[in-house]
Short mmCIF file of C-alpha atoms in Angstrom, two decimals:
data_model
loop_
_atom_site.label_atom_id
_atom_site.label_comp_id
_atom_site.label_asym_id
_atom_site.label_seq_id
_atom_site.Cartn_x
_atom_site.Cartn_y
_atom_site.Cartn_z
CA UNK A 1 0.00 0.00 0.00
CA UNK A 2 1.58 3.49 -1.25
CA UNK A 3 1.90 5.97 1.54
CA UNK A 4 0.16 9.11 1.25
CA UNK A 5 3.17 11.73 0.61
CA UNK A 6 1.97 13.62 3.95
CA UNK A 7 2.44 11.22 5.84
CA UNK A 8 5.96 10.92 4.51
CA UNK A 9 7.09 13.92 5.75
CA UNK A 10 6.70 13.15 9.32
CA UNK A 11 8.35 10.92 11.84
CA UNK A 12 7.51 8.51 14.97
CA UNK A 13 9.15 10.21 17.72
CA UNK A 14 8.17 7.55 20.66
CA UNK A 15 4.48 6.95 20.30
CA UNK A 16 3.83 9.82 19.18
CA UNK A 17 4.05 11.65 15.27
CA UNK A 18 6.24 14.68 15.11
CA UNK A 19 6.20 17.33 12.52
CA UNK A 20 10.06 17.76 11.00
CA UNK A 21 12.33 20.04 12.70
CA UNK A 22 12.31 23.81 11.52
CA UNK A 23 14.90 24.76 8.62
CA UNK A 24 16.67 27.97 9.07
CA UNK A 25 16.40 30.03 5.65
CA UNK A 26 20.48 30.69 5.76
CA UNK A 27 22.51 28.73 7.66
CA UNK A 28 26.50 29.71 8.25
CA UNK A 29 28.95 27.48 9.45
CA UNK A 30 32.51 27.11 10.96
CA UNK A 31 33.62 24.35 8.68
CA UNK A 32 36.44 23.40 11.13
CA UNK A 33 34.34 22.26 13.51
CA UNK A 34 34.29 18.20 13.96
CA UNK A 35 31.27 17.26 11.61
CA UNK A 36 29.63 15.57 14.38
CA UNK A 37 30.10 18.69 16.72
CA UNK A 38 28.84 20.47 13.64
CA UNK A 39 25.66 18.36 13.47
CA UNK A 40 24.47 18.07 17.17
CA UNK A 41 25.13 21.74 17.88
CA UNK A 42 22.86 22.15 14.66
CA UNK A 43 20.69 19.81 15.61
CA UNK A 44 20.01 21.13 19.23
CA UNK A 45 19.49 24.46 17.78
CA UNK A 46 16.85 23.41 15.67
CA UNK A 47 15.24 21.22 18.59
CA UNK A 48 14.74 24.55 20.65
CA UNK A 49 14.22 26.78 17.76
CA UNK A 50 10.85 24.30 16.73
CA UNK A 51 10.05 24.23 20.51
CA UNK A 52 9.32 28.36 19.79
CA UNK A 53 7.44 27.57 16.72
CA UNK A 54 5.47 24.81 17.79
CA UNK A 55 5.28 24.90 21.46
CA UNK A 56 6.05 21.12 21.35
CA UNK A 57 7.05 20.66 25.46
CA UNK A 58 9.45 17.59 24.19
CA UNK A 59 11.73 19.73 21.65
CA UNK A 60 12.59 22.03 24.62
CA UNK A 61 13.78 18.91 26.99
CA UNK A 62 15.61 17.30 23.82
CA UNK A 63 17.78 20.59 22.99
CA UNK A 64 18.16 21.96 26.80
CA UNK A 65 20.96 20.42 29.09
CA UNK A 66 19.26 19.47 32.71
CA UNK A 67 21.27 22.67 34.27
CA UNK A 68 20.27 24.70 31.06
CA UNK A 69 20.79 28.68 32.46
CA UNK A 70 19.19 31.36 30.98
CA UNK A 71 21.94 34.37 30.86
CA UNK A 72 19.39 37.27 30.69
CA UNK A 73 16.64 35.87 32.55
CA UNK A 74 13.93 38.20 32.62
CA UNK A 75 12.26 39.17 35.45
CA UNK A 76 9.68 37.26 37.07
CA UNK A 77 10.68 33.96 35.04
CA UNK A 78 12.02 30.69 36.66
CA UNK A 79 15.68 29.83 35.60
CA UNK A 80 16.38 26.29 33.79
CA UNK A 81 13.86 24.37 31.51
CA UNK A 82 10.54 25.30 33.75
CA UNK A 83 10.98 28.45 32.81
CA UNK A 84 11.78 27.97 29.53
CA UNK A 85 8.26 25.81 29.25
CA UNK A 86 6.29 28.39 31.41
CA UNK A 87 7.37 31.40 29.09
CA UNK A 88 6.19 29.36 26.33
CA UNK A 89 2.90 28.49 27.17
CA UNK A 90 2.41 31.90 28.97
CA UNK A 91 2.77 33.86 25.06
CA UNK A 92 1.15 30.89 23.35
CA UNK A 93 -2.25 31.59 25.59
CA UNK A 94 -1.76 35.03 23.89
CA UNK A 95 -0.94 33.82 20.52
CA UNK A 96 -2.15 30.81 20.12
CA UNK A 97 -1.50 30.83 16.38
CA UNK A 98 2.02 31.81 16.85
CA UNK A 99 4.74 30.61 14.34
CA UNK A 100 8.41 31.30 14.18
CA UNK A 101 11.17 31.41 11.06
CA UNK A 102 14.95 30.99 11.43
CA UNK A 103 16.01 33.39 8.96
CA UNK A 104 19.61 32.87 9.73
CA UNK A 105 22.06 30.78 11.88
CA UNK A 106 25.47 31.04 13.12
CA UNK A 107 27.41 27.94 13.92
CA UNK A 108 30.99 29.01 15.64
CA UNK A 109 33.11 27.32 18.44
CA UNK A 110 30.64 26.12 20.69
CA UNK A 111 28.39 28.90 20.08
CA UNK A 112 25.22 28.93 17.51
CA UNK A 113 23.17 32.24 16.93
CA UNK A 114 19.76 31.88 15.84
CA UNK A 115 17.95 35.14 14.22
CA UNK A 116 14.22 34.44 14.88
CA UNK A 117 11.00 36.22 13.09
CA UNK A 118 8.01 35.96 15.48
CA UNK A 119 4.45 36.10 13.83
CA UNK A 120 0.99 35.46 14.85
CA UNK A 121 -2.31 36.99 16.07
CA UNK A 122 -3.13 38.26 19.50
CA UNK A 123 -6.46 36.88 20.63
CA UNK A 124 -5.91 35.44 23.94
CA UNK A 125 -5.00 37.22 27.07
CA UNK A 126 -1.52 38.65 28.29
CA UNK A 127 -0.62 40.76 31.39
CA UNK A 128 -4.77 41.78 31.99
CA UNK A 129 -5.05 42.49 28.06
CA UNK A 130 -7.60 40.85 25.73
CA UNK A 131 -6.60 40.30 22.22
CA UNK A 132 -8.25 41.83 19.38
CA UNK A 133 -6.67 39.46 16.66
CA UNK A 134 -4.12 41.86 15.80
CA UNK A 135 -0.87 40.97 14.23
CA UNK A 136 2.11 39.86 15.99
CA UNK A 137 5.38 40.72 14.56
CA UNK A 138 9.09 40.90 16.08
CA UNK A 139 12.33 39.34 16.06
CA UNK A 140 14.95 37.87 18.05
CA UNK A 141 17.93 36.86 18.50
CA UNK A 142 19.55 34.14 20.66
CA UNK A 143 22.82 32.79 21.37
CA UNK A 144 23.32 29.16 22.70
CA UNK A 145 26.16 27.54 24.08
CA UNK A 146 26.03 23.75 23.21
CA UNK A 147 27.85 21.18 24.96
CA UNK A 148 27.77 17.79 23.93
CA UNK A 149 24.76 18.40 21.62
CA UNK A 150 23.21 20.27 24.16
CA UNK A 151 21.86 23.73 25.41
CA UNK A 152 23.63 25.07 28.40
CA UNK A 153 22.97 28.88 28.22
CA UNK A 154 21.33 31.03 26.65
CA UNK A 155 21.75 34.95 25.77
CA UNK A 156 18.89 36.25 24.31
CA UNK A 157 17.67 39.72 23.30
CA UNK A 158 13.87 40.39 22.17
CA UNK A 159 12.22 43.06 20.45
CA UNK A 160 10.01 43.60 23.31
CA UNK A 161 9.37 47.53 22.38
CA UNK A 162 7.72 46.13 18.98
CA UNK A 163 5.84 43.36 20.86
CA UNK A 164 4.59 45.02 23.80
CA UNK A 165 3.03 47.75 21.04
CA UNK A 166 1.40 45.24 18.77
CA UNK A 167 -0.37 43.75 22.40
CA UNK A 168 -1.05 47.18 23.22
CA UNK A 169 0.56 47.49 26.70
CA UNK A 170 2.89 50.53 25.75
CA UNK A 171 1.62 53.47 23.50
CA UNK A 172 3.66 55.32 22.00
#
């Protein structure tokens, strides 16, 4: 019996069918890296990266080491994975339709950069706010530090200024 070609495209990861891992649109290398350091650092990246674009719990816990640290925690967020999870499902309440595009990545040393586009529709609630539908639209960008394929801390900045006046909490 011939496979539908849908069904092609996804894997068994356990029992349960997961959707392929994100691509990023340009992806830049250190080509004297070990290929195998080359591919796990990747590969972690794009674990954590599909975590933001799916909200998938078990791409977070593959691509973050069990004493993961967040570098630039931000306030009022739990340090490690928890927090991680928690600041996940917080925005996806918000944006429940939320998707996210690697538009570039950096692989360098131990060190992989990750330039994320943000997009989705506000409809839920965040910080007291109810969502009109509007668009979401911001970037990011992260930096991980990857040790044996995986994330041990993370530097992030967001475009929180752009955000916060697409939900409407700051006018400007």
């Amino acid at each position: 019996m011939k496979q539908p070609t849908a069904l092609l495209l996804l894997a068994f990861a356990g029992n349960t069918l997961a959707a392929p891992l994100i691509e990023p649109l340009r992806l830049i290398s250190d080509h004297t890296l070990p290929v195998a350091q080359l591919q796990a650092q990747i590969l972690a990246a794009k674990r954590y990266d599909s975590f933001w674009n799916t909200g998938d719990e078990m791409l977070a816990k593959q691509a973050l080491a069990r004493d993961f640290t967040d570098m630039t925690l931000p306030a009022g967020r739990m340090q490690g994975i928890r927090g991680a999870l928690e600041a996940s499902k917080t925005f996806r309440q918000a944006v429940p339709d939320l998707r996210c595009e690697v538009t570039q990545m950096i692989v360098s040393g131990d060190r992989v950069v990750a330039h994320l586009h943000f997009k989705g529709h506000f409809t839920g609630r965040f910080q007291g706010k109810q969502g009109k539908g509007q668009l979401i639209d911001f970037i990011a960008t992260d930096i991980y530090q990857i040790q044996q394929g995986a994330i041990t801390a993370n530097w992030h900045i967001e475009d929180n200024l752009t955000l916060l006046r697409q939900l409407g909490i700051v006018q400007m």
